[in-house]
Coordinates of C-alpha atoms in Angstrom, one line a residue:
Chain A
M1 CA 142.9 113.1 90.3
I2 CA 140.9 111.3 92.8
N3 CA 142.8 112.9 95.6
T4 CA 142.1 116.4 94.3
W5 CA 138.5 115.5 94.0
R6 CA 138.4 114.2 97.6
K7 CA 140.1 117.5 98.8
L8 CA 137.5 119.5 96.8
F9 CA 134.6 117.3 98.1
S10 CA 135.5 117.5 101.8
K11 CA 136.4 121.3 101.5
H12 CA 133.3 122.7 99.8
E13 CA 129.9 122.0 101.1
S14 CA 128.3 123.0 97.9
I15 CA 130.2 120.2 96.0
R16 CA 128.9 117.7 98.6
A17 CA 125.4 119.0 98.3
Y18 CA 125.5 119.0 94.4
T19 CA 126.8 115.4 94.3
L20 CA 123.9 114.2 96.3
L21 CA 121.4 116.3 94.2
S22 CA 122.9 115.2 91.0
P23 CA 120.7 112.0 90.3
A24 CA 117.6 114.2 91.0
L25 CA 118.7 117.1 88.8
I26 CA 120.0 114.7 86.0
L27 CA 116.6 113.1 86.1
V28 CA 114.8 116.3 85.7
I29 CA 117.0 117.6 82.9
L30 CA 117.0 114.3 80.9
A31 CA 113.5 113.2 81.5
M32 CA 111.8 116.6 81.7
A33 CA 113.7 119.6 80.6
S34 CA 115.2 118.3 77.3
P35 CA 112.0 116.4 76.2
L36 CA 110.0 119.7 76.8
L37 CA 112.6 121.8 74.8
L38 CA 112.5 119.3 72.0
M39 CA 108.7 119.5 72.1
V40 CA 108.9 123.3 71.7
L41 CA 111.4 122.8 68.9
T42 CA 109.0 120.3 67.2
S43 CA 106.1 122.7 67.3
F44 CA 108.0 124.7 64.7
H45 CA 108.3 121.9 62.3
T46 CA 105.7 120.3 59.7
Q47 CA 104.3 116.9 59.4
V48 CA 104.9 115.9 55.7
S49 CA 103.5 112.3 55.6
M50 CA 102.9 109.6 58.1
M51 CA 106.3 109.0 59.0
E52 CA 108.1 112.1 57.8
I53 CA 108.6 115.5 59.5
D54 CA 110.0 118.5 57.8
S55 CA 112.2 120.3 60.2
T56 CA 112.4 123.7 58.6
L57 CA 111.4 126.1 61.3
T58 CA 108.0 127.7 60.8
L59 CA 105.3 129.4 62.8
D60 CA 102.7 127.7 60.6
R61 CA 101.5 125.3 63.4
Y62 CA 100.7 128.2 65.7
A63 CA 98.8 129.8 62.8
D64 CA 96.9 126.6 62.2
F65 CA 96.1 126.5 65.9
F66 CA 94.5 130.0 65.9
S67 CA 93.0 129.8 62.6
R68 CA 90.9 126.8 63.3
P69 CA 88.2 127.9 65.8
V70 CA 88.0 124.4 67.5
Y71 CA 91.3 124.6 69.0
S72 CA 91.1 127.9 70.7
T73 CA 87.6 127.0 71.8
L74 CA 89.0 123.8 73.4
L75 CA 91.9 125.8 75.0
F76 CA 89.5 128.4 76.5
R77 CA 87.0 125.7 77.7
S78 CA 89.9 123.7 79.4
I79 CA 90.9 127.0 81.3
K80 CA 87.4 127.8 82.1
I81 CA 86.7 124.2 83.4
S82 CA 90.0 124.1 85.5
F83 CA 89.0 127.6 86.8
L84 CA 85.5 126.4 87.9
V85 CA 87.0 123.2 89.4
T86 CA 89.5 125.2 91.4
L87 CA 86.8 127.5 92.6
V88 CA 84.3 124.8 93.5
T89 CA 87.0 122.6 95.3
L90 CA 88.2 125.7 97.3
L91 CA 84.7 126.7 98.4
T92 CA 83.7 123.2 99.4
T93 CA 86.8 122.2 101.2
Y94 CA 87.5 125.4 103.1
P95 CA 84.8 124.9 105.6
L96 CA 86.1 121.3 106.2
A97 CA 89.6 122.3 106.5
Y98 CA 88.4 125.2 108.9
Y99 CA 86.5 122.7 111.0
I100 CA 89.5 120.3 111.5
A101 CA 92.0 123.0 112.3
F102 CA 89.7 124.8 114.8
Y103 CA 87.1 122.6 116.2
V104 CA 88.5 119.0 116.0
K105 CA 90.6 118.5 119.2
K106 CA 91.3 114.8 119.4
N107 CA 92.5 112.5 116.4
K108 CA 93.2 115.4 113.9
M109 CA 95.5 113.1 112.0
L110 CA 92.7 110.7 111.7
W111 CA 90.5 113.3 110.1
I112 CA 93.2 114.2 107.7
V113 CA 94.1 110.8 106.8
L114 CA 90.3 109.9 106.2
M115 CA 90.0 113.0 104.0
T116 CA 93.1 112.2 101.9
L117 CA 92.6 108.5 101.6
P118 CA 90.2 108.3 98.6
F119 CA 92.8 110.4 96.8
W120 CA 95.2 107.5 96.8
T121 CA 92.9 105.1 95.4
S122 CA 93.0 104.8 91.5
Y123 CA 92.1 108.1 89.8
L124 CA 90.8 106.1 86.9
L125 CA 88.4 104.2 89.1
R126 CA 87.2 107.4 90.8
V127 CA 86.2 109.0 87.5
F128 CA 84.9 105.8 86.3
S129 CA 82.6 105.6 89.3
W130 CA 81.1 109.1 88.5
R131 CA 80.5 107.8 85.0
V132 CA 78.4 105.0 86.6
I133 CA 76.7 107.3 88.9
L134 CA 75.7 109.9 86.3
G135 CA 75.0 107.8 83.4
H136 CA 71.7 107.2 81.4
K137 CA 71.4 103.8 83.0
G138 CA 73.4 105.0 85.9
V139 CA 73.0 104.9 89.8
I140 CA 71.1 108.0 90.1
N141 CA 68.8 107.5 87.2
S142 CA 68.0 103.8 88.1
A143 CA 67.4 104.8 91.7
L144 CA 65.0 107.6 90.9
M145 CA 63.2 105.5 88.3
F146 CA 63.0 102.7 90.8
S147 CA 61.5 104.9 93.3
G148 CA 59.0 106.3 90.9
A149 CA 60.2 109.9 91.1
I150 CA 60.8 110.0 87.3
D151 CA 59.7 108.1 84.4
E152 CA 62.5 109.0 81.9
P153 CA 66.3 108.9 82.8
L154 CA 67.5 112.4 83.3
S155 CA 69.8 113.1 80.3
F156 CA 71.5 116.3 81.6
L157 CA 73.4 114.4 84.3
I158 CA 76.3 113.1 82.3
Y159 CA 78.2 114.3 79.0
S160 CA 78.3 118.0 80.1
Q161 CA 80.9 120.6 81.5
T162 CA 79.1 120.3 84.7
A163 CA 79.7 116.6 85.0
V164 CA 83.4 117.3 84.3
V165 CA 83.5 120.0 86.9
L166 CA 81.8 117.9 89.6
T167 CA 84.0 114.9 88.9
L168 CA 87.2 116.8 89.0
A169 CA 86.3 118.7 92.2
H170 CA 85.8 115.3 93.8
A171 CA 89.0 113.8 92.4
W172 CA 91.2 116.8 93.5
A173 CA 89.8 117.5 96.9
A174 CA 92.7 116.2 98.9
F175 CA 95.0 118.7 97.2
A176 CA 92.9 121.6 98.6
I177 CA 92.2 120.1 102.0
L178 CA 95.9 119.6 102.8
P179 CA 97.3 123.0 102.1
L180 CA 94.3 124.8 103.6
Y181 CA 94.4 122.8 106.7
V182 CA 98.2 123.4 107.1
S183 CA 97.8 127.1 106.8
L184 CA 94.7 127.4 109.0
D185 CA 96.4 125.1 111.7
K186 CA 99.5 127.3 111.8
I187 CA 97.5 130.4 112.7
D188 CA 98.5 131.7 116.1
K189 CA 95.3 131.2 118.3
S190 CA 96.2 134.2 120.4
L191 CA 95.6 136.5 117.4
L192 CA 92.0 135.4 117.2
E193 CA 91.5 136.0 120.8
A194 CA 93.1 139.6 120.5
S195 CA 90.6 140.3 117.7
Y196 CA 87.7 139.2 119.8
D197 CA 89.0 141.2 122.8
L198 CA 89.2 144.3 120.6
G199 CA 85.5 143.8 119.8
C200 CA 85.5 142.1 116.5
S201 CA 82.6 139.8 115.7
K202 CA 83.2 136.2 114.5
F203 CA 82.6 137.3 111.1
Q204 CA 85.0 140.2 111.2
T205 CA 87.5 138.1 112.8
F206 CA 87.2 135.6 110.0
W207 CA 87.6 138.1 107.2
R208 CA 90.1 140.3 108.8
V209 CA 92.4 137.8 110.6
T210 CA 91.8 134.2 109.7
F211 CA 91.2 134.4 106.0
P212 CA 94.1 136.6 105.1
L213 CA 96.4 134.3 107.2
S214 CA 95.2 131.4 105.4
L215 CA 96.0 132.8 101.9
P216 CA 99.3 131.0 101.5
G217 CA 97.2 127.7 101.7
V218 CA 94.6 129.2 99.2
I219 CA 97.4 130.0 96.8
G220 CA 99.0 126.6 97.2
A221 CA 95.7 124.9 96.6
I222 CA 94.9 127.0 93.5
L223 CA 98.2 126.2 91.8
I224 CA 98.3 122.6 92.7
I225 CA 94.7 122.1 91.3
F226 CA 94.6 124.5 88.5
I227 CA 97.6 123.7 86.6
P228 CA 97.3 119.8 86.4
T229 CA 93.3 119.9 85.8
V230 CA 93.9 122.0 82.5
G231 CA 95.5 119.0 81.1
D232 CA 93.2 116.4 82.3
Y233 CA 92.4 113.8 79.8
V234 CA 90.4 111.0 81.5
T235 CA 87.5 112.9 83.0
P236 CA 86.4 114.7 79.8
Q237 CA 86.8 111.4 77.9
L238 CA 84.6 109.4 80.3
V239 CA 82.1 112.0 81.4
G240 CA 82.5 115.0 79.3
G241 CA 80.9 114.0 75.9
T242 CA 81.3 116.4 73.1
D243 CA 80.2 119.5 75.3
G244 CA 82.8 118.6 77.9
R245 CA 85.7 117.8 75.5
M246 CA 89.1 119.5 76.4
L247 CA 92.2 120.4 74.6
S248 CA 94.1 117.3 76.0
N249 CA 91.6 115.1 74.1
M250 CA 92.5 116.9 71.0
I251 CA 96.4 116.6 71.7
Q252 CA 95.8 112.8 72.3
S253 CA 94.4 112.4 68.9
L254 CA 96.9 114.6 67.3
F255 CA 99.7 112.2 68.7
G256 CA 97.4 109.1 67.9
R257 CA 95.0 108.7 65.0
A258 CA 95.6 112.3 63.4
N259 CA 99.3 111.9 63.6
N260 CA 100.4 115.4 63.6
F261 CA 103.1 115.6 66.1
P262 CA 104.2 119.2 65.3
L263 CA 100.5 120.6 65.7
G264 CA 100.1 118.4 68.8
A265 CA 103.4 119.8 70.2
A266 CA 102.2 123.4 69.4
S267 CA 98.8 122.7 71.3
A268 CA 100.8 121.3 74.3
V269 CA 103.1 124.5 74.4
L270 CA 100.2 126.8 74.2
M271 CA 98.5 124.8 77.0
L272 CA 101.7 125.2 79.1
L273 CA 101.9 128.9 78.3
S274 CA 98.5 129.7 79.0
V275 CA 98.4 127.8 82.2
S276 CA 101.6 129.4 83.6
F277 CA 100.2 132.8 82.6
V278 CA 96.8 132.3 84.5
A279 CA 98.6 130.8 87.5
L280 CA 101.0 133.8 87.6
V281 CA 98.0 136.2 87.4
V282 CA 95.9 134.4 90.1
T283 CA 99.0 134.4 92.5
Y284 CA 99.5 138.0 91.7
I285 CA 95.9 139.0 92.5
T286 CA 95.8 136.9 95.7
K287 CA 98.9 138.5 97.1
K288 CA 97.6 142.0 96.2
V289 CA 94.2 141.1 97.9
S290 CA 96.0 139.7 100.9
L291 CA 98.2 142.9 101.2
R292 CA 95.0 145.1 101.1
M293 CA 93.2 143.0 103.5
S294 CA 96.0 143.1 106.2
Chain B
M1 CA 90.0 126.9 120.6
Y2 CA 86.3 127.0 119.6
K3 CA 83.9 124.7 121.5
K4 CA 81.5 123.4 119.1
N5 CA 79.9 124.1 115.7
N6 CA 77.1 121.7 114.7
T7 CA 76.7 123.3 111.3
L8 CA 80.2 122.8 110.3
L9 CA 80.2 119.3 111.8
L10 CA 77.1 118.4 109.7
Y11 CA 78.8 119.9 106.7
S12 CA 81.8 117.9 107.2
I13 CA 80.0 114.6 107.5
I14 CA 78.1 115.4 104.3
Y15 CA 81.2 116.3 102.5
F16 CA 82.8 113.0 103.9
A17 CA 79.8 111.1 102.4
F18 CA 80.4 113.0 99.0
L19 CA 84.1 111.9 99.1
Y20 CA 83.5 108.2 99.9
I21 CA 80.1 107.1 98.3
P22 CA 81.4 107.2 94.7
V23 CA 84.5 105.1 95.8
M24 CA 82.3 102.6 97.7
L25 CA 79.9 102.0 94.9
L26 CA 82.4 100.0 93.0
P27 CA 83.0 97.2 95.6
I28 CA 79.2 97.2 96.3
F29 CA 78.2 96.4 92.6
S30 CA 81.3 94.0 92.2
F31 CA 79.1 91.4 94.2
N32 CA 75.9 92.2 92.3
D33 CA 74.5 89.6 90.2
A34 CA 73.9 91.6 87.1
I35 CA 75.8 93.1 84.1
H36 CA 74.6 96.6 84.5
M37 CA 75.2 99.0 87.6
V38 CA 71.7 99.8 88.3
F39 CA 69.5 99.9 91.4
P40 CA 67.8 97.7 92.7
L41 CA 70.7 95.3 93.5
K42 CA 70.0 91.7 92.4
G43 CA 71.6 88.8 94.0
F44 CA 75.0 88.4 95.7
T45 CA 77.7 86.7 93.7
F46 CA 81.4 85.9 93.6
K47 CA 81.3 85.2 89.8
W48 CA 82.9 88.5 88.7
Y49 CA 85.9 87.7 91.1
D50 CA 86.2 84.3 89.6
Q51 CA 86.2 85.8 86.1
M52 CA 88.8 88.3 87.2
I53 CA 91.1 85.6 88.5
H54 CA 90.9 83.7 85.3
S55 CA 91.7 86.4 82.8
S56 CA 95.3 85.8 81.4
R57 CA 95.5 89.4 79.9
L58 CA 94.8 90.8 83.3
H59 CA 97.6 88.8 84.9
K60 CA 100.1 90.0 82.3
A61 CA 99.0 93.6 82.9
L62 CA 99.2 93.1 86.6
M63 CA 102.8 91.8 86.3
N64 CA 103.7 94.7 84.0
S65 CA 102.3 97.2 86.6
I66 CA 104.2 95.5 89.4
K67 CA 107.5 95.5 87.6
V68 CA 107.1 99.2 86.7
G69 CA 106.0 100.0 90.2
L70 CA 108.9 98.3 92.0
V71 CA 111.6 99.8 89.7
A72 CA 110.0 103.3 89.9
S73 CA 109.5 103.2 93.7
V74 CA 113.0 102.0 94.4
F75 CA 114.7 104.6 92.0
S76 CA 112.6 107.4 93.1
T77 CA 113.0 106.8 96.8
F78 CA 116.7 106.4 96.3
I79 CA 117.1 109.6 94.3
A80 CA 114.8 111.5 96.7
L81 CA 116.7 110.3 99.8
L82 CA 120.1 111.7 98.4
A83 CA 118.4 115.0 97.5
A84 CA 116.6 115.1 101.0
K85 CA 120.0 114.8 102.7
A86 CA 121.4 117.6 100.6
F87 CA 118.5 119.9 101.2
T88 CA 118.3 119.4 105.0
R89 CA 122.0 119.1 105.8
Y90 CA 124.0 121.3 103.6
K91 CA 123.8 124.8 102.5
V92 CA 122.8 124.3 98.9
R93 CA 123.5 127.3 96.4
F94 CA 120.4 128.0 94.4
H95 CA 118.4 126.1 96.9
Q96 CA 115.1 127.4 95.8
L97 CA 115.8 126.8 92.2
S98 CA 116.9 123.2 92.5
Y99 CA 114.1 122.5 94.9
G100 CA 111.5 123.9 92.6
A101 CA 113.1 122.1 89.6
I102 CA 112.8 118.7 91.4
L103 CA 109.2 119.3 92.4
L104 CA 108.1 120.6 89.1
P105 CA 106.9 117.3 87.5
F106 CA 104.4 117.2 90.3
V107 CA 102.5 120.3 89.0
I108 CA 103.0 120.2 85.3
P109 CA 100.0 118.5 83.5
E110 CA 100.9 114.9 83.1
I111 CA 99.7 115.0 79.4
I112 CA 102.5 117.6 78.6
I113 CA 105.2 115.4 80.2
A114 CA 103.8 112.4 78.2
V115 CA 103.7 114.1 75.0
A116 CA 107.2 115.6 75.4
L117 CA 108.7 112.2 76.3
I118 CA 107.0 110.7 73.2
V119 CA 108.6 113.3 70.9
I120 CA 112.2 112.7 72.4
W121 CA 111.8 108.9 72.6
T122 CA 110.5 108.2 69.2
G123 CA 112.9 111.1 67.9
M124 CA 115.8 109.0 69.1
G125 CA 114.4 106.0 67.3
F126 CA 113.4 104.0 70.3
Q127 CA 110.3 101.8 70.6
L128 CA 107.7 103.0 73.0
G129 CA 107.1 100.5 75.8
L130 CA 107.5 99.9 79.5
V131 CA 111.0 101.6 79.7
P132 CA 109.8 105.2 78.9
V133 CA 106.7 104.5 81.2
T134 CA 109.1 103.6 84.0
I135 CA 111.3 106.6 83.4
S136 CA 108.1 108.9 83.5
H137 CA 106.9 107.2 86.7
I138 CA 110.3 107.9 88.4
L139 CA 110.2 111.5 87.4
F140 CA 106.5 111.7 88.6
C141 CA 107.1 109.9 92.0
T142 CA 110.3 111.8 93.0
P143 CA 108.7 114.9 94.3
F144 CA 106.3 112.9 96.5
C145 CA 109.2 110.8 97.9
L146 CA 111.3 114.0 98.4
L147 CA 108.5 115.7 100.5
I148 CA 108.1 112.7 102.6
L149 CA 111.7 112.3 103.2
I150 CA 112.5 116.0 103.9
S151 CA 109.7 116.2 106.6
R152 CA 111.3 113.2 108.4
M153 CA 114.9 114.4 108.1
E154 CA 113.9 117.9 109.4
G155 CA 112.1 116.0 112.3
F156 CA 115.0 114.5 114.1
D157 CA 117.9 115.9 116.2
K158 CA 120.9 116.8 114.1
N159 CA 123.0 116.4 117.2
L160 CA 122.7 112.6 116.7
E161 CA 124.6 112.9 113.5
E162 CA 127.3 115.3 114.9
A163 CA 127.7 113.0 117.8
A164 CA 128.5 110.2 115.5
M165 CA 130.9 112.4 113.6
D166 CA 132.7 113.5 116.8
L167 CA 133.0 109.8 117.9
G168 CA 135.0 109.3 114.8
E169 CA 132.6 107.9 112.1
N170 CA 133.1 109.2 108.7
A171 CA 130.3 110.8 106.7
W172 CA 129.3 107.5 105.0
G173 CA 129.3 105.5 108.3
T174 CA 127.2 108.3 109.9
F175 CA 124.7 108.2 107.1
W176 CA 124.3 104.3 107.1
R177 CA 124.5 103.8 111.0
V178 CA 122.7 106.9 112.2
T179 CA 120.8 108.7 109.7
F180 CA 119.3 105.8 107.6
P181 CA 118.0 103.9 110.5
L182 CA 116.3 107.1 111.8
V183 CA 114.7 107.8 108.4
L184 CA 114.0 104.2 107.6
P185 CA 110.2 104.4 108.4
A186 CA 109.9 107.3 106.0
V187 CA 111.9 105.5 103.4
I188 CA 109.4 102.4 103.7
A189 CA 106.6 105.0 103.5
S190 CA 108.1 106.6 100.4
L191 CA 108.6 103.1 98.7
L192 CA 105.0 102.2 99.4
L193 CA 103.4 105.5 98.3
S194 CA 105.5 105.8 95.2
F195 CA 104.5 102.2 94.3
V196 CA 100.9 103.1 94.8
I197 CA 101.2 106.2 92.7
S198 CA 103.0 104.2 89.9
F199 CA 100.5 101.4 90.2
D200 CA 97.6 103.8 89.8
E201 CA 99.1 106.0 87.1
F202 CA 97.2 106.1 83.7
I203 CA 98.0 108.9 81.5
L204 CA 101.8 108.4 81.2
A205 CA 101.3 104.7 80.7
F206 CA 98.6 105.2 78.1
F207 CA 100.7 107.6 76.1
L208 CA 104.0 105.9 76.5
S209 CA 103.6 102.1 76.5
S210 CA 102.1 101.3 73.1
S211 CA 101.1 97.5 73.4
D212 CA 102.5 96.7 76.9
Q213 CA 99.4 97.3 78.9
T214 CA 99.7 98.1 82.6
L215 CA 96.7 97.4 84.9
P216 CA 95.0 100.8 84.6
M217 CA 95.4 100.5 80.8
Y218 CA 93.8 97.1 80.8
M219 CA 90.8 98.6 83.0
W220 CA 90.5 101.4 80.5
G221 CA 90.3 99.1 77.6
Q222 CA 87.6 96.9 79.3
M223 CA 85.4 99.8 80.5
R224 CA 84.1 100.2 77.0
F225 CA 82.4 96.6 76.9
P226 CA 79.4 96.5 79.1
K227 CA 79.8 92.6 79.5
K228 CA 83.5 93.0 80.6
L229 CA 82.5 95.7 83.1
P230 CA 81.6 93.7 86.2
H231 CA 85.0 92.1 86.4
V232 CA 86.6 95.5 86.2
L233 CA 84.5 96.4 89.2
A234 CA 85.9 93.2 90.9
L235 CA 89.4 94.3 90.0
G236 CA 88.7 97.8 91.1
A237 CA 87.4 96.7 94.4
V238 CA 90.5 94.7 95.2
I239 CA 92.8 97.6 94.0
I240 CA 90.9 100.0 96.3
V241 CA 91.3 97.7 99.3
V242 CA 95.0 96.9 98.7
T243 CA 96.1 100.5 97.9
S244 CA 94.1 101.8 101.0
L245 CA 95.9 99.3 103.2
L246 CA 99.2 100.3 101.8
V247 CA 98.6 104.0 102.3
I248 CA 97.4 103.5 105.8
I249 CA 100.5 101.4 106.6
S250 CA 102.6 104.2 105.2
Y251 CA 100.8 106.9 107.3
W252 CA 101.4 104.7 110.3
L253 CA 105.1 104.3 109.5
R254 CA 105.6 108.0 109.0
N255 CA 104.5 108.8 112.4
L256 CA 106.1 105.8 114.0
G257 CA 108.9 106.7 116.4
N258 CA 109.0 110.2 115.2
P259 CA 111.9 111.2 117.5
S260 CA 110.9 114.9 117.7
G261 CA 107.5 113.7 119.0
K262 CA 105.8 116.0 116.4
K263 CA 103.3 114.6 114.1
S264 CA 104.3 114.7 110.5
K265 CA 104.1 118.2 109.4
I266 CA 102.3 118.1 106.1
G267 CA 99.6 115.6 107.1
G268 CA 98.8 113.4 104.2
I269 CA 101.4 114.0 101.7

């Protein structure tokens, strides 16, 4: 038995490879795929009482979700906020990645390290510091009042969708800088010179050569920021207020105080589906655009 | 390729300030002799640090976080090391599919993984606690470890391994005597970074741990009480300094003795 296994092992590269991969794949299957499948299954069940769940399959939870306007409102708001976060993050970090890739000559790594370092410090603390900055008795208001610029604290700073977008754009910056920098840095510099030699202006070179070539980085950044931020819980909870509440806050209460696992599971499934759909559409459009441009 | 661009330089400096100022505020106010985080600063004090050191619930949360972090970093690094070897040294059938599956936990919203794990864990009749938190952290850290280790494995000369095989080492001996020493800096970097990720992780712990608090959960609980806030700032300042040091060490390790002489490919991650 052991001998046949040994023979197979030394003969087939695939078997060796999959033996090495098995711990990782088992982890993904047991700790991610099966829980997700069970979650999908639970979304077809009914919560009868505190502890009891009726496992007759039904689509009622999805009907519940769409019949109560608050759920779909929160879902659309989550998608809208993530979309804005992705857009703001891309627009603000692109010039930076561009600068590091094309203008910084010495110590490029140092720049990258400095730009990504805040990302490693506790996410909770970073969001919390925005709460402190934007709050009614916060840093901005107290500083403005101390300097005499205002008499009353500005109340629009915190507890809004804008506050959520700003905080998330700060928190996810590193995830945009890295892929953008990598794709910009890879661009063959002789292509840019060729474009100049052929009479293109700096602007034209950017739009016709640099930008299309950096699109893989743009797509990477979009996916890596858009998908996780749709499910963000901490930021809306700390700086969102009622206006900035997102679907994940609702999911949390369904699995907590409201104790309705099936409806919580249905909400999570719909979040996952819509985020995958939007991500696919964005990738598709970006690819089409890049084809047309080049 | 281009010479100078002062507009972009200025922009980069402003953006840099935008990135760092919010993070720096916490340490600044942790020495401020006042309950509220408002300007102008009052006096300088160490009393919040004193309060932090003497909180027994904080100690318990810290120990929980360290336990979870150590187990999660060791397991995820080990699992990722084996997988990295498979991806870089063998022809793997369904390469893209397996690779994508292992990296997937990195992009799926954490809350969905947390909720799915609650459903399966309580469905099997287990109590929530540090065990499901640790499992979810291993799942979440493995993609990071894999990216770090793959970039190192791709970075050195495969001939070194072939030479060892030609000289009569078996596969196991080659791995431990040639491959492992060469990837060791990346292994340590992967241990440090996955520890930092697990140590800072909030959502999975918040959903899966019930009453066993980790450090981020402890901070979350204290943030609501204005009187408790200053010692959370002191704690935050310590965490920021320590994690930054660990991350800087791991960056340094990843470029240490990189045999190909190339800087690590994907920069930060």
